[in-house]
Tab-separated table of N, CA and C in Angstrom:
chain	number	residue	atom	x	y	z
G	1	UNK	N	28.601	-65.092	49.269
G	1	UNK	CA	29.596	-64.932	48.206
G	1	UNK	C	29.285	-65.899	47.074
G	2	UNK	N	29.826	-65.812	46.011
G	2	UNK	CA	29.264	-66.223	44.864
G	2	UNK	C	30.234	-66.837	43.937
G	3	UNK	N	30.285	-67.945	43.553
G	3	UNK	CA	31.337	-68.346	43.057
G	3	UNK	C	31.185	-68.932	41.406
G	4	UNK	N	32.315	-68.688	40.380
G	4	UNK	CA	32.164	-69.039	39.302
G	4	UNK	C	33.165	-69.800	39.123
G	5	UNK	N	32.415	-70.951	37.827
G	5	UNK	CA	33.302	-72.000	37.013
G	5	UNK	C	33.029	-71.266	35.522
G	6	UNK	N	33.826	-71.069	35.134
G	6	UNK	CA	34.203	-70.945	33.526
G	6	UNK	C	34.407	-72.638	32.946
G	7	UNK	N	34.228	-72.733	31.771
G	7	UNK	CA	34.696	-73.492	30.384
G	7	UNK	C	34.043	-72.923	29.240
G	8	UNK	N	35.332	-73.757	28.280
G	8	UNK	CA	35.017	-73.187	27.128
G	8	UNK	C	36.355	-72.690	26.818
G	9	UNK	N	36.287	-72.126	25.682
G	9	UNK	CA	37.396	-71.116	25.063
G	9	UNK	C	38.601	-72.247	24.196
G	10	UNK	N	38.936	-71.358	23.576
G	10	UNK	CA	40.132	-72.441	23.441
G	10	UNK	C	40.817	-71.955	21.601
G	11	UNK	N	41.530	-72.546	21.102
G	11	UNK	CA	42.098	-72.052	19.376
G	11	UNK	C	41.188	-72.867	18.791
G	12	UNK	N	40.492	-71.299	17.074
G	12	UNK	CA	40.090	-72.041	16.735
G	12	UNK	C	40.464	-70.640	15.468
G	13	UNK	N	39.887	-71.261	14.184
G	13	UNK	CA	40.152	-70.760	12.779
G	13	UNK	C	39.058	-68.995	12.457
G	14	UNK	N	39.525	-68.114	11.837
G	14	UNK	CA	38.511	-67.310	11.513
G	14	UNK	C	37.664	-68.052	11.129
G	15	UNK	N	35.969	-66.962	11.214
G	15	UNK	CA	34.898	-67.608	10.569
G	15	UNK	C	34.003	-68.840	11.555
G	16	UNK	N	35.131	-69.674	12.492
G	16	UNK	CA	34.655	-70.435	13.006
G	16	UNK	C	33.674	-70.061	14.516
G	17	UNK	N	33.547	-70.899	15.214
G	17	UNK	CA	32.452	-71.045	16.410
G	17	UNK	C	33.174	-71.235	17.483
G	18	UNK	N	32.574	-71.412	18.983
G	18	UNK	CA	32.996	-71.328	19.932
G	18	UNK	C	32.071	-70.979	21.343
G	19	UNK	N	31.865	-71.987	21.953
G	19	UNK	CA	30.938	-71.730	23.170
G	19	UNK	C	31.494	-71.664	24.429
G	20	UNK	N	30.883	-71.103	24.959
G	20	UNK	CA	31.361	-70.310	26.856
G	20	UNK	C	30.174	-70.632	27.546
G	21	UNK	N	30.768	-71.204	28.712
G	21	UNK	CA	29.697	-71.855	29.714
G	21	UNK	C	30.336	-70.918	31.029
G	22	UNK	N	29.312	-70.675	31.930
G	22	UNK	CA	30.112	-69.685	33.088
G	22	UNK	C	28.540	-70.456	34.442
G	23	UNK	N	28.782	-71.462	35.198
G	23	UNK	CA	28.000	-71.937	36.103
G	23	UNK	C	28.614	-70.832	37.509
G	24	UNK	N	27.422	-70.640	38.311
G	24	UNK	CA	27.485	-69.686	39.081
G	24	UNK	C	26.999	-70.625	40.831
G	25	UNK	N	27.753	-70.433	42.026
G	25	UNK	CA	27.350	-71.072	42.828
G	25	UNK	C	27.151	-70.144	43.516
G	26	UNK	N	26.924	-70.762	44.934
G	26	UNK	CA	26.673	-69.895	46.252
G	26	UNK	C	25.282	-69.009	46.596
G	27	UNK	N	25.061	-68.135	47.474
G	27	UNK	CA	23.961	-66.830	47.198
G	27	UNK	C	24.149	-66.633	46.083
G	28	UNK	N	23.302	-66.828	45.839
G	28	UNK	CA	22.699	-66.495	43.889
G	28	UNK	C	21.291	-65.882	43.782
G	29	UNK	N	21.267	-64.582	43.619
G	29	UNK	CA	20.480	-63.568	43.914
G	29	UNK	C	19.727	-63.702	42.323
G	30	UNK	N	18.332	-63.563	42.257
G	30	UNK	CA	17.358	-63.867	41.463
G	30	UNK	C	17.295	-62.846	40.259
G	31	UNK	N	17.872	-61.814	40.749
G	31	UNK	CA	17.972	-60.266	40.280
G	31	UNK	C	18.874	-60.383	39.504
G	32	UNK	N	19.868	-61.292	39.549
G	32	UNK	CA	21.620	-60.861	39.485
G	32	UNK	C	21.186	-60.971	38.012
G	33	UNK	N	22.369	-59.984	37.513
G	33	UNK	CA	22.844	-59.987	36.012
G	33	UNK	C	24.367	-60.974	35.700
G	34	UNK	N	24.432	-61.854	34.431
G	34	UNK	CA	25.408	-62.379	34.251
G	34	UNK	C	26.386	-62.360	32.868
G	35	UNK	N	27.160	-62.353	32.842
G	35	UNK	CA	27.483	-61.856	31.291
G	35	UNK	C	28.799	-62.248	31.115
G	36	UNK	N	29.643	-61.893	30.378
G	36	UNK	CA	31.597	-62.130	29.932
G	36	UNK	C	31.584	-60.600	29.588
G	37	UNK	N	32.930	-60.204	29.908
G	37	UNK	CA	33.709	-59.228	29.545
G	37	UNK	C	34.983	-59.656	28.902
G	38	UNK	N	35.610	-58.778	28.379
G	38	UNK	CA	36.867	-59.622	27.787
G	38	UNK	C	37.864	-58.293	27.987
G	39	UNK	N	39.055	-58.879	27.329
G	39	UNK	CA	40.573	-57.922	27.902
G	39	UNK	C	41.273	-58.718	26.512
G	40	UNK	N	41.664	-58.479	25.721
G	40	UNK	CA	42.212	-58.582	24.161
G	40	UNK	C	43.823	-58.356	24.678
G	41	UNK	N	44.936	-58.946	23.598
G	41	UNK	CA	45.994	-58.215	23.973
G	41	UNK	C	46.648	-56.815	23.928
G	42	UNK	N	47.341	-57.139	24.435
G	42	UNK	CA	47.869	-55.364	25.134
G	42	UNK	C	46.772	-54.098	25.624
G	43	UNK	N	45.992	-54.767	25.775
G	43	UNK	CA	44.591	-53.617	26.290
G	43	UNK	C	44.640	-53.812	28.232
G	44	UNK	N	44.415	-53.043	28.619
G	44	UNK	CA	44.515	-52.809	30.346
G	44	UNK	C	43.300	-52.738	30.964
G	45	UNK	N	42.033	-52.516	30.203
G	45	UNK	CA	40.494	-53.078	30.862
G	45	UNK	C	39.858	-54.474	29.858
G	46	UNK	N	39.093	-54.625	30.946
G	46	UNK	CA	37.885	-55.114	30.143
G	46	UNK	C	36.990	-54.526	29.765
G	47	UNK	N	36.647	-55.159	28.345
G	47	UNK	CA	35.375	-54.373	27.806
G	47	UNK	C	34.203	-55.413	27.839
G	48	UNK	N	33.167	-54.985	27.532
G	48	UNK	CA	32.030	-55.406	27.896
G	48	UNK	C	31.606	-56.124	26.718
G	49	UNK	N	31.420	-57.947	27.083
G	49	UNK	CA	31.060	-58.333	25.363
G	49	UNK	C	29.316	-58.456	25.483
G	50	UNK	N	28.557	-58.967	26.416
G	50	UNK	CA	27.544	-59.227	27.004
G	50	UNK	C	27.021	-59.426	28.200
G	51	UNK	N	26.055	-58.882	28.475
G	51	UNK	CA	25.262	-59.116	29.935
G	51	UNK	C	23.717	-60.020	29.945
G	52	UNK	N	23.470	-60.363	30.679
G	52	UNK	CA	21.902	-60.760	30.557
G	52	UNK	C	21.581	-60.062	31.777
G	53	UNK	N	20.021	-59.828	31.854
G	53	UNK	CA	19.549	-59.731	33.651
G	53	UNK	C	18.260	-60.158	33.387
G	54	UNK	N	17.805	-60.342	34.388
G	54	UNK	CA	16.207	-61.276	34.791
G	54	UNK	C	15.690	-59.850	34.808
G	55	UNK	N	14.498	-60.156	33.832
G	55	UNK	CA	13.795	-61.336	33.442
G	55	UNK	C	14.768	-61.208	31.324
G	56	UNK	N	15.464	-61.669	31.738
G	56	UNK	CA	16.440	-62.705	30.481
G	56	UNK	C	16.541	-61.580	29.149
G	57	UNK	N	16.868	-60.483	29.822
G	57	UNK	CA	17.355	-59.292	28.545
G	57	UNK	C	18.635	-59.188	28.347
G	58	UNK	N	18.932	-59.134	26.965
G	58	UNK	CA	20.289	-59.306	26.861
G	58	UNK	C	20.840	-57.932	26.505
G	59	UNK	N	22.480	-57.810	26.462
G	59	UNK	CA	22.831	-56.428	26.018
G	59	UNK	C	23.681	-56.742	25.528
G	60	UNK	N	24.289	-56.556	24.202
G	60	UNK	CA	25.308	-57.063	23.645
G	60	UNK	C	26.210	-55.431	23.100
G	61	UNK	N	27.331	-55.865	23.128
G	61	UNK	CA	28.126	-54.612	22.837
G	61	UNK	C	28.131	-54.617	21.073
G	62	UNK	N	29.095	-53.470	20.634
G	62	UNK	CA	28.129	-53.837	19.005
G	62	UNK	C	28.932	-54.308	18.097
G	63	UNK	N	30.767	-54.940	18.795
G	63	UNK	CA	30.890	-55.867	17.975
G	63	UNK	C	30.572	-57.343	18.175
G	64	UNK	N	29.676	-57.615	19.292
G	64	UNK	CA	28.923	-58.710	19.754
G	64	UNK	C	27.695	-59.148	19.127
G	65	UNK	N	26.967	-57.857	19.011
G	65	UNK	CA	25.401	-57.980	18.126
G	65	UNK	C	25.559	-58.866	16.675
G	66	UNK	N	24.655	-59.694	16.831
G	66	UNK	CA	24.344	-60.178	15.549
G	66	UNK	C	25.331	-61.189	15.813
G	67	UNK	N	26.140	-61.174	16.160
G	67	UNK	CA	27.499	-62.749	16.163
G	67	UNK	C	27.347	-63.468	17.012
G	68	UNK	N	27.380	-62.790	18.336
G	68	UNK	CA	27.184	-63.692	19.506
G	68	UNK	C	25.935	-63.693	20.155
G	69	UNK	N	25.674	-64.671	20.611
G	69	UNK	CA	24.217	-65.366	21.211
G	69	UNK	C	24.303	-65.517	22.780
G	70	UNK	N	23.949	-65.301	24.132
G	70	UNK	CA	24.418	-65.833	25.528
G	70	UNK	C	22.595	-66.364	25.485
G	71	UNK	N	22.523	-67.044	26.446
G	71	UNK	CA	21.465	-68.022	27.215
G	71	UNK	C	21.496	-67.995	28.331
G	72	UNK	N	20.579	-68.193	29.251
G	72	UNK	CA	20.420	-68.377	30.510
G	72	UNK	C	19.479	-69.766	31.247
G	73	UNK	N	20.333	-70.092	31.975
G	73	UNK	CA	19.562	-71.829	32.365
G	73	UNK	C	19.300	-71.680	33.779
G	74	UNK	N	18.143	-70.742	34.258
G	74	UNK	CA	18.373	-70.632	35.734
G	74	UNK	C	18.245	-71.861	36.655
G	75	UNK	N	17.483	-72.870	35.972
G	75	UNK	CA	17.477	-74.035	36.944
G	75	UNK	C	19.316	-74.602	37.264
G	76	UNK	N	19.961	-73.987	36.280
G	76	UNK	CA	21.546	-74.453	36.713
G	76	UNK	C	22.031	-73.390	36.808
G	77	UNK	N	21.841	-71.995	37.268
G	77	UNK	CA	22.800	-70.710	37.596
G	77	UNK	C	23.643	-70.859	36.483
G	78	UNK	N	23.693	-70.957	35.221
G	78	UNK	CA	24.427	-71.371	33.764
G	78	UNK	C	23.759	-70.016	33.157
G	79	UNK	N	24.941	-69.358	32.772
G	79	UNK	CA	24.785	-68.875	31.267
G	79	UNK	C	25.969	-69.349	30.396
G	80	UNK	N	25.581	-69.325	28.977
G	80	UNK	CA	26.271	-69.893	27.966
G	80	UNK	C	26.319	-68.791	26.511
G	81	UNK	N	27.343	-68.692	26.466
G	81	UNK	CA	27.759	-67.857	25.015
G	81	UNK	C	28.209	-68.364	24.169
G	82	UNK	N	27.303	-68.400	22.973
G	82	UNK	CA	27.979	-69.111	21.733
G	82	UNK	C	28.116	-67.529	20.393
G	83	UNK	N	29.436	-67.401	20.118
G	83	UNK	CA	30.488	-66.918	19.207
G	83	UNK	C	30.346	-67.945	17.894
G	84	UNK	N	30.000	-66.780	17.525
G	84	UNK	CA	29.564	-67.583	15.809
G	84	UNK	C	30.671	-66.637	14.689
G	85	UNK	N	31.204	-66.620	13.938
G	85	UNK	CA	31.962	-65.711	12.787
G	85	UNK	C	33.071	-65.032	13.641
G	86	UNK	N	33.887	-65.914	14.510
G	86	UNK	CA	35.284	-65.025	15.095
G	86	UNK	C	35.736	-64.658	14.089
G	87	UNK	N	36.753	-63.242	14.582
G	87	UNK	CA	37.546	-62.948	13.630
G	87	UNK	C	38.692	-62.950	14.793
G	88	UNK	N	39.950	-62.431	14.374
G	88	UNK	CA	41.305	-62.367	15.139
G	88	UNK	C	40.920	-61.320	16.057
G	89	UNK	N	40.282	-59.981	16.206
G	89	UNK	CA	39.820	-59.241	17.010
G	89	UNK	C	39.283	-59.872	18.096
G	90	UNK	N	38.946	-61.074	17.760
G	90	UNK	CA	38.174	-61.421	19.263
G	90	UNK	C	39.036	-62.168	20.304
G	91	UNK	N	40.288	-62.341	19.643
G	91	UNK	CA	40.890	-62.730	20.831
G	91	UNK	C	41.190	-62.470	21.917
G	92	UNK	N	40.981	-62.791	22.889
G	92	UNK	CA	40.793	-62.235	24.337
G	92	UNK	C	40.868	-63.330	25.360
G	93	UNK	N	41.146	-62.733	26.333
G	93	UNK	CA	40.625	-63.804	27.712
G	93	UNK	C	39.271	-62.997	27.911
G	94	UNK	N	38.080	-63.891	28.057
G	94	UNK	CA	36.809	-63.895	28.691
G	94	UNK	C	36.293	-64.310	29.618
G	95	UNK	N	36.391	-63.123	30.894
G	95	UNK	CA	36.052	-63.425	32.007
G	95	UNK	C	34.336	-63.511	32.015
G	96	UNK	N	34.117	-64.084	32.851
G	96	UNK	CA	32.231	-64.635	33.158
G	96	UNK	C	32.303	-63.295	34.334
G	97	UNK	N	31.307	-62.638	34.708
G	97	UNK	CA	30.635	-61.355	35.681
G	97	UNK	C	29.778	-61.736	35.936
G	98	UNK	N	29.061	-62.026	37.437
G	98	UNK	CA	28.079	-61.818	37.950
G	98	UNK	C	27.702	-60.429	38.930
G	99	UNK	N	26.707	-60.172	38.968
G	99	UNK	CA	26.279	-58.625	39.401
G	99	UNK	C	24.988	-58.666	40.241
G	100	UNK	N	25.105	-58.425	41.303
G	100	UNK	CA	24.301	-58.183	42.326
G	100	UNK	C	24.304	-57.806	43.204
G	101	UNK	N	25.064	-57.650	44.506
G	101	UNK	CA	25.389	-56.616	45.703
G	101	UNK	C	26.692	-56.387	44.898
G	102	UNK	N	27.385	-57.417	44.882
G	102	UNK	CA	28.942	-57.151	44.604
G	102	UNK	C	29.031	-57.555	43.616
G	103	UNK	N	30.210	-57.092	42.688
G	103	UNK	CA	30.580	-58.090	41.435
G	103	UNK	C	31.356	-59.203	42.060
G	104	UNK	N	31.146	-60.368	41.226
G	104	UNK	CA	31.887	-61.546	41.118
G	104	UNK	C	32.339	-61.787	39.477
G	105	UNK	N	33.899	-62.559	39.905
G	105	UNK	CA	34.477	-62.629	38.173
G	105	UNK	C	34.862	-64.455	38.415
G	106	UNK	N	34.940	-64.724	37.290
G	106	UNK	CA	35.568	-66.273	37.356
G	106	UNK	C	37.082	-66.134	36.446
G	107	UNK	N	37.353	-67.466	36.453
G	107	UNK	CA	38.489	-67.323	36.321
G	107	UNK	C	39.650	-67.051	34.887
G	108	UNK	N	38.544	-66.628	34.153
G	108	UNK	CA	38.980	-66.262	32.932
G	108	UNK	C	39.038	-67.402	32.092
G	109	UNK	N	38.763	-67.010	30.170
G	109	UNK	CA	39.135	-68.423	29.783
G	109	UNK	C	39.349	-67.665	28.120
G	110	UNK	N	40.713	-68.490	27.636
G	110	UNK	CA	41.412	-67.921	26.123
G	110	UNK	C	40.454	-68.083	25.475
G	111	UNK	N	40.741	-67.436	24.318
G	111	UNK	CA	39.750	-67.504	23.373
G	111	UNK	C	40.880	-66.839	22.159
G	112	UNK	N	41.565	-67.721	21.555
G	112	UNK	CA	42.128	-67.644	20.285
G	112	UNK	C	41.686	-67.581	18.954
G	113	UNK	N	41.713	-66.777	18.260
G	113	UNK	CA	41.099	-66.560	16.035
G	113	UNK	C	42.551	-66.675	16.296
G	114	UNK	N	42.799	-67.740	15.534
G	114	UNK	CA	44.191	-67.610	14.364
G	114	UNK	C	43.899	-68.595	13.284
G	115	UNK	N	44.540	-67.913	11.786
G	115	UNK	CA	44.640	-69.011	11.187
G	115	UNK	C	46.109	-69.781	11.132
């Protein structure tokens, strides 16, 4: 089983920045894909903001492209998303996904645009 730590997130101004760290423990499968999904208010899924998978391809959804950046640090089971030009749309809770036999989610983390 596979376990996640989230940080990160938190209020910040349109226009501004914002980084997401999602460390991954346990069986940690070499294959696995890792990414954030998010859930905005009053919406009932998550949508998909980014994934990575080995060997380190990314997929970004397409109001993600071009704004947001994720990384992968396999010597620390770390991926990291840095959010560049929020707007109020992006507010969401952003859960971290890992993918490999099973999904694994962590524990979610805010992510406020207000001015």
């Amino acid at each position: 089983q596979v376990q996640l730590m989230e940080s990160g997130g938190g209020l910040v101004q349109p226009g501004e920045s914002l980084r997401l760290s999602c460390q991954a423990s346990g069986r940690i499968a070499s294959f696995a894909s890792m990414g954030w999904n998010r859930q905005g208010p009053g919406r009932t899924q998550r949508e998909l903001v980014v994934r990575i998978s080995s060997p380190n391809i990314p997929v970004y959804s397409e109001s993600a492209e071009g704004r947001f950046t994720i990384s992968r640090d396999n010597t620390k089971n770390t991926v990291y998303l840095r959010m560049d030009s929020l707007t109020p749309v992006d507010t969401a809770i952003y859960s971290c996904r890992y993918s490999a036999y099973t999904p694994s989610w962590g524990q979610g983390a805010q992510v406020t645009v207000s001015s």
